[in-house]
Short mmCIF file of C-alpha atoms in Angstrom, two decimals:
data_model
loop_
_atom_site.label_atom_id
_atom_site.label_comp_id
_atom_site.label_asym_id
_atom_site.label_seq_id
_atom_site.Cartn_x
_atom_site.Cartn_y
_atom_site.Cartn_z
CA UNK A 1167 0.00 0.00 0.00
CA UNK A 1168 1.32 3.18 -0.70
CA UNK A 1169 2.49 5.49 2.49
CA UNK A 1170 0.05 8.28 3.35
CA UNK A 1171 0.14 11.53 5.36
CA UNK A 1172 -3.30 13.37 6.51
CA UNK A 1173 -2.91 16.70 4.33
CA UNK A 1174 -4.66 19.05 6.17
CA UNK A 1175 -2.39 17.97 9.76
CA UNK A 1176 -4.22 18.32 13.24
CA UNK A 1177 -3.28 22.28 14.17
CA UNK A 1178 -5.74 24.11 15.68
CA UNK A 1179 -6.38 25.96 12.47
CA UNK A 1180 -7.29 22.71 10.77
CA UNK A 1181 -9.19 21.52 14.02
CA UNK A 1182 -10.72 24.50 14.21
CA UNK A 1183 -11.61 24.39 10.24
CA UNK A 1184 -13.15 21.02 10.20
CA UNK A 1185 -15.23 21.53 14.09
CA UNK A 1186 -17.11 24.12 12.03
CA UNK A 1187 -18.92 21.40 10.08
CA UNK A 1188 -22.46 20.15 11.52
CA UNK A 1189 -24.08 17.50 10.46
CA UNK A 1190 -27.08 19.79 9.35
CA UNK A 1191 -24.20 21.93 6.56
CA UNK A 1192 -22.26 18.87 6.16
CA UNK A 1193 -24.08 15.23 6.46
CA UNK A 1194 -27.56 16.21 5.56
CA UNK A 1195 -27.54 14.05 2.56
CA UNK A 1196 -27.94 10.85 5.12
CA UNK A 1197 -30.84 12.49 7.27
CA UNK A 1198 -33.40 10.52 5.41
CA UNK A 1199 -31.07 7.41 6.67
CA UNK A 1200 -31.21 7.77 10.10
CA UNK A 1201 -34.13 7.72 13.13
CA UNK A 1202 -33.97 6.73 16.81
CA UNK A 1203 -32.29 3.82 18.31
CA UNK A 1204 -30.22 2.63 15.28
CA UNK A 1205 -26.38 1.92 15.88
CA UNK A 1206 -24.58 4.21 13.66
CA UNK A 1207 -20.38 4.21 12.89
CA UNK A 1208 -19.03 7.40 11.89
CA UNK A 1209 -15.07 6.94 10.47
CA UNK A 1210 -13.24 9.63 10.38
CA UNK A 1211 -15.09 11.60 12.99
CA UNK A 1212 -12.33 14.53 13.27
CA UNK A 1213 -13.20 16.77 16.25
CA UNK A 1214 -16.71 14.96 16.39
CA UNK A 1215 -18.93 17.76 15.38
CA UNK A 1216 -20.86 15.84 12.97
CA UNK A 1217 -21.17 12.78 14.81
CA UNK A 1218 -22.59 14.52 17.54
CA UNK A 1219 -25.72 15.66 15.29
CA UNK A 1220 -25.99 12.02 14.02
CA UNK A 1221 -26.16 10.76 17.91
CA UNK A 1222 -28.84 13.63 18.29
CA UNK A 1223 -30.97 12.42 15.31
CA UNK A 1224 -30.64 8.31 16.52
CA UNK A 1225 -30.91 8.88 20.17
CA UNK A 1226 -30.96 6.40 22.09
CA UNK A 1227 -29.22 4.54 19.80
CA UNK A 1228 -25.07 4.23 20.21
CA UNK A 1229 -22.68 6.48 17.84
CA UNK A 1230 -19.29 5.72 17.88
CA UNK A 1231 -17.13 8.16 15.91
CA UNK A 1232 -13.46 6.37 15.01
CA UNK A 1233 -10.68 8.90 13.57
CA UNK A 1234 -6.77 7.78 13.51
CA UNK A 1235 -5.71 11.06 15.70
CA UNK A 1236 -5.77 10.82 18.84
CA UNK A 1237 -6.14 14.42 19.60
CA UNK A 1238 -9.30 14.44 17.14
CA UNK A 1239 -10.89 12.06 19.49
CA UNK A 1240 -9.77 14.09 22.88
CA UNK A 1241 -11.08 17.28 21.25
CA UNK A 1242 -14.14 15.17 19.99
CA UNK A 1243 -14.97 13.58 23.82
CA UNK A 1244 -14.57 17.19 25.08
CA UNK A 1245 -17.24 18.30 23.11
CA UNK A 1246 -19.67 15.40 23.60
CA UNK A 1247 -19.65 16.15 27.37
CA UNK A 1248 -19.71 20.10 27.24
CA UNK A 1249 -22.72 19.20 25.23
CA UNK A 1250 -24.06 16.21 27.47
CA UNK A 1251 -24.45 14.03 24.65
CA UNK A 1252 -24.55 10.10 26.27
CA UNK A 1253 -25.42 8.18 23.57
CA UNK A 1254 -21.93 8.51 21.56
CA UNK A 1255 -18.21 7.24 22.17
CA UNK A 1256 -15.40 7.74 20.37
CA UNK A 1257 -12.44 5.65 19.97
CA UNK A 1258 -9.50 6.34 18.17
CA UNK A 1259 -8.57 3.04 15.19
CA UNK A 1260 -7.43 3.23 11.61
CA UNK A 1261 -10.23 2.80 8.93
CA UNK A 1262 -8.19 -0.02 7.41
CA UNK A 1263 -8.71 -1.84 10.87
CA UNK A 1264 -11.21 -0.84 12.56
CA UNK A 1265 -11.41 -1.65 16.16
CA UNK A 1266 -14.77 -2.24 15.72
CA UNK A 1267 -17.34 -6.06 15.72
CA UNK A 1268 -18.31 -7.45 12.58
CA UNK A 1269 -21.98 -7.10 11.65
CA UNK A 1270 -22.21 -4.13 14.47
CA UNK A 1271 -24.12 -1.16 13.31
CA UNK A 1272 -26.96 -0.59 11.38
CA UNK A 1273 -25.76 2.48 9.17
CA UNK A 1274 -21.89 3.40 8.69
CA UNK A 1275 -20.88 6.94 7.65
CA UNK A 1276 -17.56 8.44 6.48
CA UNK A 1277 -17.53 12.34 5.66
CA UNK A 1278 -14.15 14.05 4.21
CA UNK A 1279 -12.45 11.05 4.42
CA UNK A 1280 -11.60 9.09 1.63
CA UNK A 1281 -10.09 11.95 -0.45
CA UNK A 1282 -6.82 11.50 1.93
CA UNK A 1283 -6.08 7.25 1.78
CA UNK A 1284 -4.24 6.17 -0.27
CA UNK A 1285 -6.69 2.46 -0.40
CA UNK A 1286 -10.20 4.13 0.30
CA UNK A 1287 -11.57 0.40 -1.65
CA UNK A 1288 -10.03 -1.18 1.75
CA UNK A 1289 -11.75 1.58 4.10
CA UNK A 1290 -14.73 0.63 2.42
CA UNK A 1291 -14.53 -2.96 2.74
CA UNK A 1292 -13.97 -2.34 6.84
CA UNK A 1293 -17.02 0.04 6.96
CA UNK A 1294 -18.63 -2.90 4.73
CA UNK A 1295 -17.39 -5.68 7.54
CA UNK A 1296 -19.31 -3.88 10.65
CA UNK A 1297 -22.43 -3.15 9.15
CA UNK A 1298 -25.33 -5.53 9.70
CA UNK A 1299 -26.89 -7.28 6.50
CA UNK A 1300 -29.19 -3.99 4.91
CA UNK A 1301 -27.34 -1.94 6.60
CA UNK A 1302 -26.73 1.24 4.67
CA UNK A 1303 -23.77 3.68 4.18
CA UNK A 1304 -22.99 6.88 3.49
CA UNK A 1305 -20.16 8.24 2.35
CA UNK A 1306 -18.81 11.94 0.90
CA UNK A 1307 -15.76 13.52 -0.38
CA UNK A 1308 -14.45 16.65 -2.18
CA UNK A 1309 -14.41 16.94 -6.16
CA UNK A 1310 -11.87 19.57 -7.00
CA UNK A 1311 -12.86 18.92 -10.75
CA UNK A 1312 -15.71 20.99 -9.94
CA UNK A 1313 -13.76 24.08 -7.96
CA UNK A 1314 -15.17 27.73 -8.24
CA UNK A 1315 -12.21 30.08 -7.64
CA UNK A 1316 -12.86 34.03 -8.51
CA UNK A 1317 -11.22 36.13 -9.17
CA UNK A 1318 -9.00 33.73 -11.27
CA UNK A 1319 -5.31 34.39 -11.77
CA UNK A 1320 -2.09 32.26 -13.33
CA UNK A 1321 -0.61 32.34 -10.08
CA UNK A 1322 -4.06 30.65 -8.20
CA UNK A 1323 -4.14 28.03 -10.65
CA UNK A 1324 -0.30 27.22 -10.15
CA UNK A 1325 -1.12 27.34 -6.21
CA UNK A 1326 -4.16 25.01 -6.81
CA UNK A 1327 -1.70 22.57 -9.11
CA UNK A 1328 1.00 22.45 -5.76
CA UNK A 1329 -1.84 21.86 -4.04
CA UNK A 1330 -3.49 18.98 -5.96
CA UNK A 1331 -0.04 17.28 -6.02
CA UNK A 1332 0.62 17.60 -2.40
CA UNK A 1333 -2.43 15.51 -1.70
CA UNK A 1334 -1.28 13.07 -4.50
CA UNK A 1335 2.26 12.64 -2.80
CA UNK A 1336 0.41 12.18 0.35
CA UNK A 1337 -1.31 9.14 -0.78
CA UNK A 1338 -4.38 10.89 -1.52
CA UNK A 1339 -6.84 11.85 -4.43
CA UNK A 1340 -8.41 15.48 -4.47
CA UNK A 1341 -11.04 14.23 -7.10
CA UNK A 1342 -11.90 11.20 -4.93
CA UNK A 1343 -15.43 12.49 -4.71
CA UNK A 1344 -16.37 10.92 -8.82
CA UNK A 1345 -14.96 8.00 -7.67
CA UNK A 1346 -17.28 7.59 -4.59
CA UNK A 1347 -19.98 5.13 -6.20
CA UNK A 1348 -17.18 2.74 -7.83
CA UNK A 1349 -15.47 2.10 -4.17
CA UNK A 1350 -19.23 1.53 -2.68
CA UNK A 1351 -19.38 -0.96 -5.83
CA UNK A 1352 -16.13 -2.49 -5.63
CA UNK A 1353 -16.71 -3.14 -1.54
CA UNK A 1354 -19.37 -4.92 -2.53
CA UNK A 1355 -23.00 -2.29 -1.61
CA UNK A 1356 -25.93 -2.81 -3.77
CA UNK A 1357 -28.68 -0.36 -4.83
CA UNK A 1358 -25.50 2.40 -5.26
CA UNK A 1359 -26.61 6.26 -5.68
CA UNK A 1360 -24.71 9.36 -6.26
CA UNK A 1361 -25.34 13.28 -5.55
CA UNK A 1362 -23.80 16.45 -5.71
CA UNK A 1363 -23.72 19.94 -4.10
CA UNK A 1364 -21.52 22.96 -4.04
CA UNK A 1365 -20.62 24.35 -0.81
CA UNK A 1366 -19.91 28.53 -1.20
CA UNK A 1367 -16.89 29.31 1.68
CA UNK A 1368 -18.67 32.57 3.61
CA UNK A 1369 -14.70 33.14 4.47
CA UNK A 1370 -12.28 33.31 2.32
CA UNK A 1371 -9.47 34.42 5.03
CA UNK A 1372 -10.16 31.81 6.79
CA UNK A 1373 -9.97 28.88 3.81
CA UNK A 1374 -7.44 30.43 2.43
CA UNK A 1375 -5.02 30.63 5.77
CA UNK A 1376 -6.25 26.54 5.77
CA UNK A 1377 -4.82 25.99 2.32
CA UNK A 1378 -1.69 28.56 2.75
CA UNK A 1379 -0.95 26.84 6.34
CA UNK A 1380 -0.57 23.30 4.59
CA UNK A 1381 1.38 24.40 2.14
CA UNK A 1382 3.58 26.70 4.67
CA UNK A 1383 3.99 23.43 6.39
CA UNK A 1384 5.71 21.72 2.98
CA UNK A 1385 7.77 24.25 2.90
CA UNK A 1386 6.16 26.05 -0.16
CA UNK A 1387 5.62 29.56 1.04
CA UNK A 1388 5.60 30.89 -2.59
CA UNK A 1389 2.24 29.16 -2.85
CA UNK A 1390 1.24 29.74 0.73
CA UNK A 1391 1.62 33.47 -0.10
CA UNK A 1392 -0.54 33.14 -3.47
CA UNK A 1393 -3.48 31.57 -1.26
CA UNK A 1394 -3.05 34.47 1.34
CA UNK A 1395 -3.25 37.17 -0.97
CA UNK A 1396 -6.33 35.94 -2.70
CA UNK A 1397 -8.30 35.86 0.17
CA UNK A 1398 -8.26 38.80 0.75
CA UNK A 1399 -10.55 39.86 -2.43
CA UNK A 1400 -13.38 40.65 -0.96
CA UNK A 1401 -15.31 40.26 -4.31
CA UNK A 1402 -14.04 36.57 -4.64
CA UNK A 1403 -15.63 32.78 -4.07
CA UNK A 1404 -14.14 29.61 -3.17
CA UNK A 1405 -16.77 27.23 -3.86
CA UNK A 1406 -16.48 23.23 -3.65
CA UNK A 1407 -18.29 20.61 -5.16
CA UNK A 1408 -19.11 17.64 -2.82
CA UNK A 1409 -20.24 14.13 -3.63
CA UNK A 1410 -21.92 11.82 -1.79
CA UNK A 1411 -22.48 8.30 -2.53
CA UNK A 1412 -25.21 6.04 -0.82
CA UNK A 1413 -25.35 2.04 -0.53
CA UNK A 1414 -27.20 -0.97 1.34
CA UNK A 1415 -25.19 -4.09 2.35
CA UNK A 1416 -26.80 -7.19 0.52
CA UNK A 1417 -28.71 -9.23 3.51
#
């Protein structure tokens, strides 16, 4: 298997970034999946934010939210008991081995994910293992096939390039999110269904210190400094497509 390295890192710009997601901006594509009481696995939970609104929408059923850093999980618990929330656990477990009893949950769900392994097919085979017969999964990543940058310039399109091959030499795929439906296939779901959405960032500082900050990290501060100063247009858009792919374990 090819070595991999999460992109985005675990700073507190990056946990901060992702613990802005809810399930109602980010995983609303599975609400008509879920009601109380069923078991539901969410991989690659990041600071928990989303998992908490899926424990909210199944309560009393158990949530357990997985993610391979461990301070993703501390930050997650934190939150669950600020917020009181007893019908979720996290536990921190690789995706390609999940820590986790076969046949265990009645819906799995991965969001922002799969874009950064380098074998998301495996991933889904795990997420396949712990589901119970007609149990259904949800799953959604990034397409930057279908990015919205304005205003447009040589050097953004250079920074985006760096960018885009970063993730590659990471072990990751930013246009993972076309290739969604062919993993749920290849795993081995039935009854396989696509959509797609754009999601408009309200701040462009703020995605664009994200995006500068990895690349700062690489050592690539030429691009880092593109990113920066294009944020700061305060006529421009950064908007992402996002794909979601649905499936239902054969019983």
């Amino acid at each position: 298997m090819k070595s991999e390295i999460y992109t985005p890192g675990h700073s507190e710009n990056a946990s901060d970034f992702m613990a802005r997601r809810t399930f109602e901006s980010h995983g609303a594509f599975f609400a008509p999946y879920l009601e109380q009481g069923l078991s539901v696995l969410d991989c690659g939970c990041g600071p928990g934010s989303i998992t908490l609104g899926i424990a909210a929408r199944t309560a009393p059923g158990q949530v357990i939210g997985v993610d391979a850093g461990s301070s993703q999980i501390e930050r997650a618990r934190a939150a669950a008991a600020q917020q009181e929330v007893r019908n979720v656990r996290f536990e921190t477990g690789s995706a390609y081995a999940l820590p986790l009893e076969s046949g265990q949950f009645d819906r799995a769900f991965s969001h922002a994910l799969m874009e950064h392994l380098a074998n998301p097919v495996q991933a889904v085979r795990e997420l396949y293992r712990v589901l119970k017969p007609g149990g259904i999964i949800g799953v959604c990543s990034p397409d930057w096939g279908g990015f919205i940058l304005a205003p447009p310039s040589p050097g953004l399109t250079e920074a985006v390039a760096t960018y885009t091959a970063l993730q590659a030499r990471n072990g990751g795929d930013v246009n993972a999110g076309r290739k969604l439906g062919l993993h749920l296939a290849a795993a081995g779901f039935e009854q396989v269904r696509m959509a797609a959405r754009y999601e408009c960032y309200s701040s462009l500082a703020f995605i664009g210190e994200y995006l500068a900050a990895q690349l700062e990290r690489e050592g690539d501060s030429h691009s880092a400094a593109v990113f920066r100063e294009w944020s700061q247009h305060d006529e421009g858009m950064f908007a992402q497509a996002w794909v979601s792919a649905i499936g239902v374990k054969p019983r």
